[in-house]
Short mmCIF file of C-alpha atoms and ligand atoms in Angstrom, two decimals:
data_model
loop_
_atom_site.label_atom_id
_atom_site.label_comp_id
_atom_site.label_asym_id
_atom_site.label_seq_id
_atom_site.Cartn_x
_atom_site.Cartn_y
_atom_site.Cartn_z
CA UNK A 248 -58.69 53.42 94.80
CA UNK A 249 -60.29 55.34 97.86
CA UNK A 250 -58.15 57.27 100.39
CA UNK A 251 -58.74 54.99 103.21
CA UNK A 252 -57.71 51.87 100.75
CA UNK A 253 -54.54 53.93 99.84
CA UNK A 254 -53.94 54.46 103.56
CA UNK A 255 -54.13 50.82 104.24
CA UNK A 256 -52.03 49.72 101.30
CA UNK A 257 -49.23 52.61 102.29
CA UNK A 258 -49.32 51.60 106.04
CA UNK A 259 -49.40 47.57 105.51
CA UNK A 260 -45.98 46.77 106.86
CA UNK A 261 -46.73 48.54 110.13
CA UNK A 262 -49.90 46.94 110.50
CA UNK A 263 -48.69 43.57 109.70
CA UNK A 264 -46.01 44.46 112.61
CA UNK A 265 -48.87 45.35 114.91
CA UNK A 266 -50.58 42.03 113.81
CA UNK A 267 -47.65 39.95 114.95
CA UNK A 268 -47.66 41.87 118.50
CA UNK A 269 -51.05 40.30 119.38
CA UNK A 270 -50.26 37.07 117.53
CA UNK A 271 -47.36 36.35 120.19
CA UNK A 272 -49.69 36.49 122.99
CA UNK A 273 -51.03 32.89 123.54
CA UNK A 274 -54.86 33.42 124.26
CA UNK A 275 -55.85 29.87 124.49
CA UNK A 276 -59.18 30.41 126.09
CA UNK A 277 -59.74 26.71 126.89
CA UNK A 278 -56.44 26.50 129.20
CA UNK A 279 -56.81 27.88 132.59
CA UNK A 280 -53.13 28.51 133.00
CA UNK A 281 -53.44 31.07 130.31
CA UNK A 282 -56.04 33.21 131.65
CA UNK A 283 -53.57 35.96 132.15
CA UNK A 284 -52.51 35.68 128.29
CA UNK A 285 -56.30 36.13 127.40
CA UNK A 286 -56.51 39.23 129.52
CA UNK A 287 -53.33 40.48 128.08
CA UNK A 288 -54.78 39.97 124.35
CA UNK A 289 -58.11 41.82 125.37
CA UNK A 290 -55.85 44.85 126.89
CA UNK A 291 -53.96 44.97 123.61
CA UNK A 292 -57.27 44.96 121.57
CA UNK A 293 -58.66 47.58 123.64
CA UNK A 294 -55.72 49.70 123.39
CA UNK A 295 -55.60 49.46 119.76
CA UNK A 296 -59.17 50.29 119.56
CA UNK A 297 -58.58 53.30 121.40
CA UNK A 298 -55.50 54.23 119.43
CA UNK A 299 -57.28 53.97 116.07
CA UNK A 300 -59.83 56.36 117.10
CA UNK A 301 -62.68 54.94 119.24
CA UNK A 302 -64.27 57.40 121.27
CA UNK A 303 -65.35 54.78 123.83
CA UNK A 304 -63.33 51.54 124.47
CA UNK A 305 -63.76 49.36 127.43
CA UNK A 306 -62.89 45.92 128.76
CA UNK A 307 -65.68 44.12 130.43
CA UNK A 308 -64.81 41.18 132.89
CA UNK A 309 -66.89 38.26 132.90
CA UNK A 310 -66.91 35.23 135.02
CA UNK A 311 -64.17 33.67 132.68
CA UNK A 312 -62.65 35.87 129.79
CA UNK A 313 -63.35 39.59 129.10
CA UNK A 314 -65.19 41.27 126.24
CA UNK A 315 -63.64 44.26 124.57
CA UNK A 316 -65.96 46.91 123.40
CA UNK A 317 -65.26 49.91 121.42
CA UNK A 318 -67.41 52.51 119.60
CA UNK A 319 -67.47 55.54 117.23
CA UNK A 320 -70.94 56.88 116.85
CA UNK A 321 -70.25 60.23 115.21
CA UNK A 322 -72.15 59.50 112.04
CA UNK A 323 -75.85 60.72 112.93
CA UNK A 324 -78.55 59.29 110.38
CA UNK A 325 -75.96 56.88 109.02
CA UNK A 326 -76.52 53.13 109.58
CA UNK A 327 -74.68 51.56 112.46
CA UNK A 328 -72.53 48.53 111.93
CA UNK A 329 -71.66 46.06 114.93
CA UNK A 330 -68.24 44.51 114.07
CA UNK A 331 -67.89 40.98 115.95
CA UNK A 332 -64.58 39.13 116.34
CA UNK A 333 -62.79 36.77 118.55
CA UNK A 334 -59.25 37.48 120.13
CA UNK A 335 -58.81 34.13 121.91
CA UNK A 336 -57.20 30.90 119.94
CA UNK A 337 -57.13 27.34 120.13
CA UNK A 338 -54.48 25.09 121.64
CA UNK A 339 -51.35 24.99 119.59
CA UNK A 340 -50.85 21.15 120.16
CA UNK A 341 -49.07 19.18 118.62
CA UNK A 342 -46.23 21.45 118.89
CA UNK A 343 -43.75 19.35 117.03
CA UNK A 344 -45.62 19.61 113.92
CA UNK A 345 -45.16 23.28 113.50
CA UNK A 346 -42.23 24.66 111.41
CA UNK A 347 -42.05 27.78 113.38
CA UNK A 348 -43.50 28.20 116.80
CA UNK A 349 -47.18 28.80 117.06
CA UNK A 350 -46.70 32.23 118.96
CA UNK A 351 -43.77 33.41 117.19
CA UNK A 352 -45.66 35.02 113.93
CA UNK A 353 -43.48 34.04 110.83
CA UNK A 354 -44.09 35.28 107.25
CA UNK A 355 -43.10 32.88 104.56
CA UNK A 356 -44.36 32.97 100.95
CA UNK A 357 -47.07 35.72 101.79
CA UNK A 358 -48.49 33.68 104.60
CA UNK A 359 -48.27 34.75 108.35
CA UNK A 360 -47.77 31.52 110.31
CA UNK A 361 -48.99 31.67 113.74
CA UNK A 362 -51.88 30.39 116.02
CA UNK A 363 -54.81 32.61 115.74
CA UNK A 364 -53.47 34.34 112.36
CA UNK A 365 -56.66 33.75 110.51
CA UNK A 366 -58.97 32.47 113.60
CA UNK A 367 -59.72 35.23 114.39
CA UNK A 368 -57.04 37.82 115.30
CA UNK A 369 -55.90 38.82 111.80
CA UNK A 370 -59.76 38.84 110.58
CA UNK A 371 -60.47 40.99 113.73
CA UNK A 372 -57.86 43.22 113.27
CA UNK A 373 -58.33 44.03 109.86
CA UNK A 374 -61.51 45.56 110.69
CA UNK A 375 -59.65 47.84 113.17
CA UNK A 376 -57.36 48.87 110.46
CA UNK A 377 -60.34 49.99 108.32
CA UNK A 378 -61.50 52.06 111.21
CA UNK A 379 -58.18 53.60 111.68
CA UNK A 380 -57.53 54.25 107.82
CA UNK A 381 -61.04 56.31 107.72
CA UNK A 382 -60.20 58.28 110.79
CA UNK A 383 -56.54 58.99 109.95
CA UNK A 384 -57.39 60.11 106.52
CA UNK A 385 -60.74 61.99 106.93
CA UNK A 386 -61.12 62.28 110.71
CA UNK A 387 -64.50 60.65 110.60
CA UNK A 388 -66.24 57.29 109.45
CA UNK A 389 -68.87 56.87 106.69
CA UNK A 390 -71.11 55.11 109.07
CA UNK A 391 -71.29 54.39 112.95
CA UNK A 392 -69.31 51.46 114.19
CA UNK A 393 -69.23 49.39 117.17
CA UNK A 394 -66.63 46.62 117.68
CA UNK A 395 -67.33 43.59 119.74
CA UNK A 396 -64.30 41.39 120.58
CA UNK A 397 -64.61 38.32 122.86
CA UNK A 398 -62.34 35.81 124.38
CA UNK A 399 -64.52 32.97 124.68
CA UNK A 400 -65.48 31.90 121.26
CA UNK A 401 -63.47 28.84 121.00
CA UNK A 402 -65.32 27.67 124.23
CA UNK A 403 -68.62 28.47 123.31
CA UNK A 404 -69.39 32.02 123.89
CA UNK A 405 -71.57 31.46 127.06
CA UNK A 406 -70.78 34.98 128.66
CA UNK A 407 -71.01 37.06 125.44
CA UNK A 408 -74.72 35.64 124.99
CA UNK A 409 -75.58 37.17 128.63
CA UNK A 410 -73.91 40.40 127.47
CA UNK A 411 -75.84 40.72 124.27
CA UNK A 412 -78.86 40.23 126.22
CA UNK A 413 -78.14 42.85 128.90
CA UNK A 414 -76.91 45.59 126.61
CA UNK A 415 -79.17 45.04 123.60
CA UNK A 416 -80.23 48.73 123.64
CA UNK A 417 -76.40 50.01 123.39
CA UNK A 418 -75.80 47.16 120.49
CA UNK A 419 -78.68 48.00 118.40
CA UNK A 420 -77.28 48.15 114.77
CA UNK A 421 -78.30 47.95 111.30
CA UNK A 422 -75.97 44.85 110.69
CA UNK A 423 -73.46 42.47 112.36
CA UNK A 424 -70.46 42.22 110.30
CA UNK A 425 -68.20 39.14 110.93
CA UNK A 426 -64.96 37.96 109.20
CA UNK A 427 -64.30 34.82 110.89
CA UNK A 428 -64.46 32.34 108.02
CA UNK A 429 -62.84 31.69 104.69
CA UNK A 430 -62.95 32.60 100.88
CA UNK A 431 -64.26 29.55 98.57
CA UNK A 432 -60.97 29.99 96.92
CA UNK A 433 -57.93 32.33 96.41
CA UNK A 434 -58.76 35.41 94.86
CA UNK A 435 -62.82 34.68 95.30
CA UNK A 436 -64.50 36.82 97.71
CA UNK A 437 -67.31 35.01 99.44
CA UNK A 438 -70.25 36.04 101.47
CA UNK A 439 -71.72 33.19 103.98
CA UNK A 440 -75.38 31.97 103.81
CA UNK A 441 -75.04 29.25 106.55
CA UNK A 442 -73.27 27.99 109.48
CA UNK A 443 -73.98 24.78 111.32
CA UNK A 444 -74.73 24.84 114.88
CA UNK A 445 -73.08 22.35 117.52
CA UNK A 446 -73.87 20.24 120.46
CA UNK A 447 -70.92 18.44 122.23
CA UNK A 448 -71.00 15.83 124.65
CA UNK A 449 -68.74 13.82 126.85
CA UNK A 450 -69.91 10.23 127.38
CA UNK A 451 -68.17 8.14 130.35
CA UNK A 452 -68.68 4.52 130.68
CA UNK A 453 -67.56 2.79 133.91
CA UNK A 454 -67.16 -0.59 134.68
CA UNK A 455 -65.23 -2.36 137.35
CA UNK A 456 -63.31 -0.06 139.98
CA UNK A 457 -60.00 -0.79 138.68
CA UNK A 458 -58.40 -2.43 135.52
CA UNK A 459 -58.57 -5.90 135.69
CA UNK A 460 -56.64 -8.94 134.34
CA UNK A 461 -58.24 -9.69 131.17
CA UNK A 462 -57.73 -13.50 131.44
CA UNK A 463 -58.81 -13.72 135.04
CA UNK A 464 -62.03 -11.35 134.40
CA UNK A 465 -62.44 -11.22 130.79
CA UNK A 466 -65.65 -12.78 129.51
CA UNK A 467 -67.23 -12.46 132.75
CA UNK A 468 -67.05 -8.73 133.56
CA UNK A 469 -68.83 -6.28 130.96
CA UNK A 470 -65.72 -4.37 129.01
CA UNK A 471 -66.50 -0.80 129.14
CA UNK A 472 -64.54 -0.04 125.97
CA UNK A 473 -66.50 -2.58 124.13
CA UNK A 474 -69.63 -1.17 125.59
CA UNK A 475 -68.57 2.22 124.40
CA UNK A 476 -67.89 1.03 120.81
CA UNK A 477 -71.06 -0.58 120.79
CA UNK A 478 -72.94 2.44 121.88
CA UNK A 479 -71.04 4.69 119.03
CA UNK A 480 -71.79 2.05 116.54
CA UNK A 481 -75.63 2.68 116.80
CA UNK A 482 -75.07 6.18 115.99
CA UNK A 483 -75.14 5.72 112.18
CA UNK A 484 -76.75 3.73 109.54
CA UNK A 485 -74.56 1.91 106.91
CA UNK A 486 -75.46 4.61 104.55
CA UNK A 487 -74.15 7.36 106.66
CA UNK A 488 -77.48 8.71 108.23
CA UNK A 489 -77.65 9.59 111.96
CA UNK A 490 -79.61 6.56 113.56
CA UNK A 491 -80.76 8.45 116.50
CA UNK A 492 -84.51 8.67 116.78
CA UNK A 493 -85.88 12.06 116.24
CA UNK A 494 -82.44 13.31 114.80
CA UNK A 495 -83.67 14.80 111.72
CA UNK A 496 -87.23 15.79 112.74
CA UNK A 497 -86.41 19.60 112.81
CA UNK A 498 -84.35 19.55 109.62
CA UNK A 499 -85.71 22.00 107.42
CA UNK A 500 -85.43 21.40 103.83
CA UNK A 501 -82.79 23.46 102.25
CA UNK A 502 -84.86 24.29 98.83
CA UNK A 503 -84.13 23.83 95.43
CA UNK A 504 -82.65 27.42 94.99
CA UNK A 505 -79.99 26.78 97.47
CA UNK A 506 -79.25 23.20 96.04
CA UNK A 507 -78.98 24.66 92.67
CA UNK A 508 -76.85 27.41 93.73
CA UNK A 509 -74.27 25.02 95.41
CA UNK A 510 -74.07 22.80 92.23
CA UNK A 511 -73.09 25.92 90.43
CA UNK A 512 -69.84 26.25 92.34
CA UNK A 513 -66.87 24.71 90.72
CA UNK A 514 -65.61 22.64 93.64
CA UNK A 515 -62.22 20.76 93.33
CA UNK A 516 -63.44 17.45 95.10
CA UNK A 517 -60.04 15.81 94.50
CA UNK A 518 -58.06 18.88 95.49
CA UNK A 519 -60.07 18.64 98.62
CA UNK A 520 -59.41 14.98 99.32
CA UNK A 521 -55.71 15.58 98.69
CA UNK A 522 -55.54 18.41 101.11
CA UNK A 523 -57.16 16.21 103.76
CA UNK A 524 -54.61 13.42 103.11
CA UNK A 525 -57.52 10.78 103.38
CA UNK A 526 -57.49 7.77 101.16
CA UNK A 527 -61.18 8.53 99.84
CA UNK A 528 -64.12 10.72 100.92
CA UNK A 529 -67.15 9.42 102.49
CA UNK A 530 -70.48 10.53 104.06
CA UNK A 531 -74.29 10.43 103.92
CA UNK A 532 -75.69 8.69 100.77
CA UNK A 533 -77.36 10.94 98.35
CA UNK A 534 -75.32 14.13 98.96
CA UNK A 535 -72.44 15.99 97.27
CA UNK A 536 -69.65 16.95 99.57
CA UNK A 537 -70.49 20.43 99.90
CA UNK A 538 -73.98 19.48 100.60
CA UNK A 539 -72.74 17.05 103.23
CA UNK A 540 -70.68 19.78 105.05
CA UNK A 541 -72.90 22.77 104.33
CA UNK A 542 -76.49 21.45 104.68
CA UNK A 543 -76.61 18.06 106.44
CA UNK A 544 -76.18 17.59 110.20
CA UNK A 545 -73.70 15.02 111.61
CA UNK A 546 -72.90 13.12 114.50
CA UNK A 547 -69.09 12.85 115.09
CA UNK A 548 -66.60 11.07 117.45
CA UNK A 549 -63.90 13.84 118.45
CA UNK A 550 -62.01 11.55 120.82
CA UNK A 551 -61.77 8.22 122.46
CA UNK A 552 -60.02 7.00 125.44
CA UNK A 553 -59.78 3.61 127.31
CA UNK A 554 -57.46 1.10 128.73
CA UNK A 555 -53.72 0.27 127.52
CA UNK A 556 -52.35 2.57 125.01
CA UNK A 557 -48.62 2.42 125.85
CA UNK A 558 -45.98 0.27 123.97
CA UNK A 559 -46.45 -3.35 123.39
CA UNK A 560 -49.12 -5.26 124.65
CA UNK A 561 -50.83 -5.39 128.12
CA UNK A 562 -53.50 -7.87 128.94
CA UNK A 563 -56.11 -5.83 130.82
CA UNK A 564 -60.16 -5.16 130.88
CA UNK A 565 -60.10 -1.19 131.34
CA UNK A 566 -62.33 -0.02 134.39
CA UNK A 567 -63.58 2.95 132.12
CA UNK A 568 -63.82 4.52 128.63
CA UNK A 569 -64.49 7.95 127.39
CA UNK A 570 -65.73 9.56 124.16
CA UNK A 571 -66.01 13.00 123.14
CA UNK A 572 -68.81 13.31 120.57
CA UNK A 573 -70.26 16.23 118.83
CA UNK A 574 -73.08 16.97 116.59
CA UNK A 575 -73.31 19.78 113.94
CA UNK A 576 -76.64 20.76 113.56
CA UNK A 577 -78.68 22.52 110.73
CA UNK A 578 -82.04 24.76 110.83
CA UNK A 579 -83.98 24.13 113.04
CA UNK A 580 -82.17 21.88 114.91
CA UNK A 581 -81.50 22.88 118.45
CA UNK A 582 -78.54 21.96 120.65
CA UNK A 583 -80.86 21.60 123.57
CA UNK A 584 -83.16 19.21 121.78
CA UNK A 585 -80.65 17.11 120.10
CA UNK A 586 -78.76 17.06 123.57
CA UNK A 587 -82.03 15.28 124.85
CA UNK A 588 -82.17 12.99 121.83
CA UNK A 589 -78.65 11.91 122.05
CA UNK A 590 -78.68 11.38 125.84
CA UNK A 591 -82.07 9.19 125.65
CA UNK A 592 -80.46 7.23 122.61
CA UNK A 593 -77.35 6.44 124.46
CA UNK A 594 -79.26 5.45 127.75
CA UNK A 595 -81.52 3.15 125.65
CA UNK A 596 -78.90 1.19 123.85
CA UNK A 597 -76.33 1.12 126.60
CA UNK A 598 -75.46 -2.57 127.37
CA UNK A 599 -76.14 -3.78 130.69
CA UNK A 600 -73.15 -4.12 133.27
CA UNK A 601 -71.44 -0.68 132.76
CA UNK A 602 -72.51 2.74 134.11
CA UNK A 603 -72.97 5.41 131.48
CA UNK A 604 -73.19 9.26 131.88
CA UNK A 605 -73.87 11.70 129.34
CA UNK A 606 -72.39 15.44 129.97
CA UNK A 607 -73.45 18.33 127.85
CA UNK A 608 -70.56 20.56 127.04
CA UNK A 609 -71.15 23.45 125.02
CA UNK A 610 -73.49 24.25 122.03
CA UNK A 611 -74.35 26.78 119.49
CA UNK A 612 -77.53 27.26 117.21
CA UNK A 613 -77.06 26.68 113.52
CA UNK A 614 -77.85 29.50 111.36
CA UNK A 615 -79.10 30.43 107.91
CA UNK A 616 -79.11 33.82 106.24
CA UNK A 617 -81.66 36.12 104.07
CA UNK A 618 -79.20 37.51 101.77
CA UNK A 619 -80.81 40.69 100.64
CA UNK A 620 -81.15 44.41 101.43
CA UNK A 621 -78.80 47.27 101.44
CA UNK A 622 -76.46 45.85 103.74
CA UNK A 623 -75.63 42.82 101.50
CA UNK A 624 -75.60 44.96 98.33
CA UNK A 625 -73.12 47.27 99.87
CA UNK A 626 -71.10 44.08 100.82
CA UNK A 627 -71.31 42.77 97.24
CA UNK A 628 -69.98 46.13 95.64
CA UNK A 629 -67.13 46.50 98.04
CA UNK A 630 -65.99 42.75 97.63
CA UNK A 631 -66.21 43.05 93.82
CA UNK A 632 -64.12 46.32 93.93
CA UNK A 633 -61.55 45.24 96.37
CA UNK A 634 -60.85 41.78 94.96
CA UNK A 635 -61.82 42.81 91.08
CA UNK A 636 -64.27 39.67 91.38
CA UNK A 637 -68.03 39.40 92.16
CA UNK A 638 -68.34 37.36 95.42
CA UNK A 639 -70.11 33.91 95.69
CA UNK A 640 -72.44 32.91 98.10
CA UNK A 641 -71.13 29.69 100.13
CA UNK A 642 -72.18 27.68 103.18
CA UNK A 643 -70.12 26.78 105.86
CA UNK A 644 -69.79 23.71 108.07
CA UNK A 645 -68.38 25.31 111.01
CA UNK A 646 -69.88 27.16 114.01
CA UNK A 647 -70.03 30.57 115.33
CA UNK A 648 -72.37 30.11 118.40
CA UNK A 649 -72.81 33.84 118.97
CA UNK A 650 -74.29 34.50 115.16
CA UNK A 651 -77.45 32.77 116.21
CA UNK A 652 -77.47 34.73 119.45
CA UNK A 653 -77.27 37.88 117.55
CA UNK A 654 -79.92 37.24 115.02
CA UNK A 655 -82.15 35.98 117.88
CA UNK A 656 -81.69 38.50 120.69
CA UNK A 657 -80.86 41.68 118.60
CA UNK A 658 -83.08 40.81 115.74
CA UNK A 659 -80.23 42.17 113.63
CA UNK A 660 -79.07 40.68 110.34
CA UNK A 661 -75.77 39.08 110.51
CA UNK A 662 -73.25 39.54 107.31
CA UNK A 663 -70.28 36.97 107.22
CA UNK A 664 -67.53 38.06 105.12
CA UNK A 665 -64.28 36.00 105.77
CA UNK A 666 -60.88 36.49 104.30
CA UNK A 667 -59.32 33.07 105.28
CA UNK A 668 -58.33 30.56 102.59
CA UNK A 669 -58.69 26.83 101.85
CA UNK A 670 -55.93 24.96 103.51
CA UNK A 671 -55.33 27.69 106.10
CA UNK A 672 -54.82 25.06 108.99
CA UNK A 673 -57.33 26.85 111.43
CA UNK A 674 -57.02 24.86 114.71
CA UNK A 675 -54.25 22.65 113.30
CA UNK A 676 -50.55 22.96 113.25
CA UNK A 677 -49.27 25.75 110.80
CA UNK A 678 -52.27 27.93 110.84
CA UNK A 679 -51.59 30.67 108.46
CA UNK A 680 -53.27 33.99 107.00
CA UNK A 681 -52.55 35.28 103.51
CA UNK A 682 -50.97 38.70 104.17
CA UNK A 683 -52.44 39.96 101.02
CA UNK A 684 -55.83 38.96 102.39
CA UNK A 685 -55.22 40.82 105.43
CA UNK A 686 -54.59 43.98 103.20
CA UNK A 687 -57.36 43.70 100.68
CA UNK A 688 -59.78 42.68 103.57
CA UNK A 689 -59.02 45.92 105.14
CA UNK A 690 -59.65 47.66 101.86
CA UNK A 691 -62.96 45.75 101.34
CA UNK A 692 -64.34 46.46 104.80
CA UNK A 693 -63.07 50.38 104.24
CA UNK A 694 -65.08 50.47 100.97
CA UNK A 695 -68.05 48.51 102.46
CA UNK A 696 -68.71 51.27 105.01
CA UNK A 697 -68.34 53.84 102.20
CA UNK A 698 -70.87 51.98 100.10
CA UNK A 699 -73.22 51.73 102.86
CA UNK A 700 -73.19 55.26 103.70
CA UNK A 701 -74.01 56.59 100.29
CA UNK A 702 -76.52 53.80 99.60
CA UNK A 703 -78.65 54.70 102.50
CA UNK A 704 -80.52 57.90 102.96
CA UNK A 705 -79.27 60.27 105.96
N1 BES B 2080 -64.07 30.55 112.94
C1 BES B 2080 -64.41 29.34 113.55
C2 BES B 2080 -65.79 28.93 112.81
C3 BES B 2080 -65.55 28.38 111.33
C4 BES B 2080 -64.85 27.31 111.10
C5 BES B 2080 -65.72 29.44 110.21
C6 BES B 2080 -64.74 27.00 109.87
C7 BES B 2080 -65.56 28.87 109.00
C8 BES B 2080 -64.85 27.91 108.88
C9 BES B 2080 -64.66 29.40 114.89
O1 BES B 2080 -63.60 30.01 115.62
C10 BES B 2080 -64.80 27.90 115.59
O2 BES B 2080 -63.55 27.27 115.34
N2 BES B 2080 -65.88 27.52 115.95
C11 BES B 2080 -66.06 26.38 116.55
C12 BES B 2080 -67.10 26.30 117.70
C13 BES B 2080 -66.91 26.53 119.06
C14 BES B 2080 -67.95 26.34 119.87
C15 BES B 2080 -65.75 25.67 119.53
C16 BES B 2080 -66.24 25.11 115.71
O3 BES B 2080 -66.86 25.30 114.68
O4 BES B 2080 -65.79 24.17 116.02
MN1 MN B 2081 -63.00 31.68 114.73
MN1 MN B 2082 -61.88 28.56 115.76
#
């Protein structure tokens, strides 16, 4: 075990205590009432970067939530790694389903329970601990490291994209490294080869100015709830295909190699279904579960609202109906183009007698990696050493909008090695991160920098 790894192991209980500190801050980026808490979390991260030994650390305010920057660039001739993570979190509701309060971190059975534990505070912080370990033990890092932490990931990273474009020179690096994803199985280190993109909409259907008596008016006035349901019903064919014209035009074939490597993974389909609690799995015909999640685009209703939803019955014809709808995208679909297609389709199929509007919320580009070169090799060796098992290459159905931006704007390859685990309840009640993965993840990152330093010419 390297000296940095020993340091991480020896100091793990202090590190976990520090992690608990930031987990107590409810940095919910979507909630304007929490803006001060998001700011406080940024200050906490900045202070930690400074204390760990970054020679420069700074908070950059934006029009919404701040960006935290830290650097240690004392290894001339060695590669530069840009670490990205986010310190904002999703809302914790529904609160009554949490076994311990979301912002009172609690360790039970080797799991740190708190909103943001695995997504992404714990995974961001383990990079800071790797940095601290190297600097504490050797007084220097084997490579140059820049840390970039944002507070808007969960709301679409709109300001970070501009920051990256405006600071492209300073952010020049050999690779962007991100831990904001999960391992395929416990003890099985994993490197991501893809992320889906996102295009998010709100659809509003309005009819009469107020809710009407459904007896006096029903049958003669078009019902907005029914109209919205009819619109939504046109999104899919019975075989699970998305029926929006042009939706698949830009979808690139995944290729036989990728398909074969997905099929080689031992996936516990039944366990996956069990974990969801759904009575059966279902999706697009002709694809396996992993292919559906990793390689196929979707169109999902995220929320529906209309009419009377209280106790008992109320005979009413609602004046309006609303749906939140989002599409997960795969290369080479773009959020802009899918946005145009969805909006045009909704307008085309909208029944007469109601007014329909489509508002575009946030979006993100899909991403697919070329997994080769010294950075990838170093990551493979470091993960194998830390976990005692060769990493597997996996896809991912979720989105990290800024990943595509890094690749597009900076031209820097992105390496995603996550330390979450299946069932971690990200975005859900009782989110947790394995405390062992927090420690082993920090060791893996510390080892990755060593590997990269020795494998590259100085
Ligand atoms: N860390 C997740 C992305 C992710 C999800 C990675 C699942 C691996 C597995 C990230 O914080 C996230 O939640 N992204 C959002 C997108 C954002 C624009 C709201 C998502 O995927 O819904
Ligand atoms: Mn995340
Ligand atoms: Mn998230």
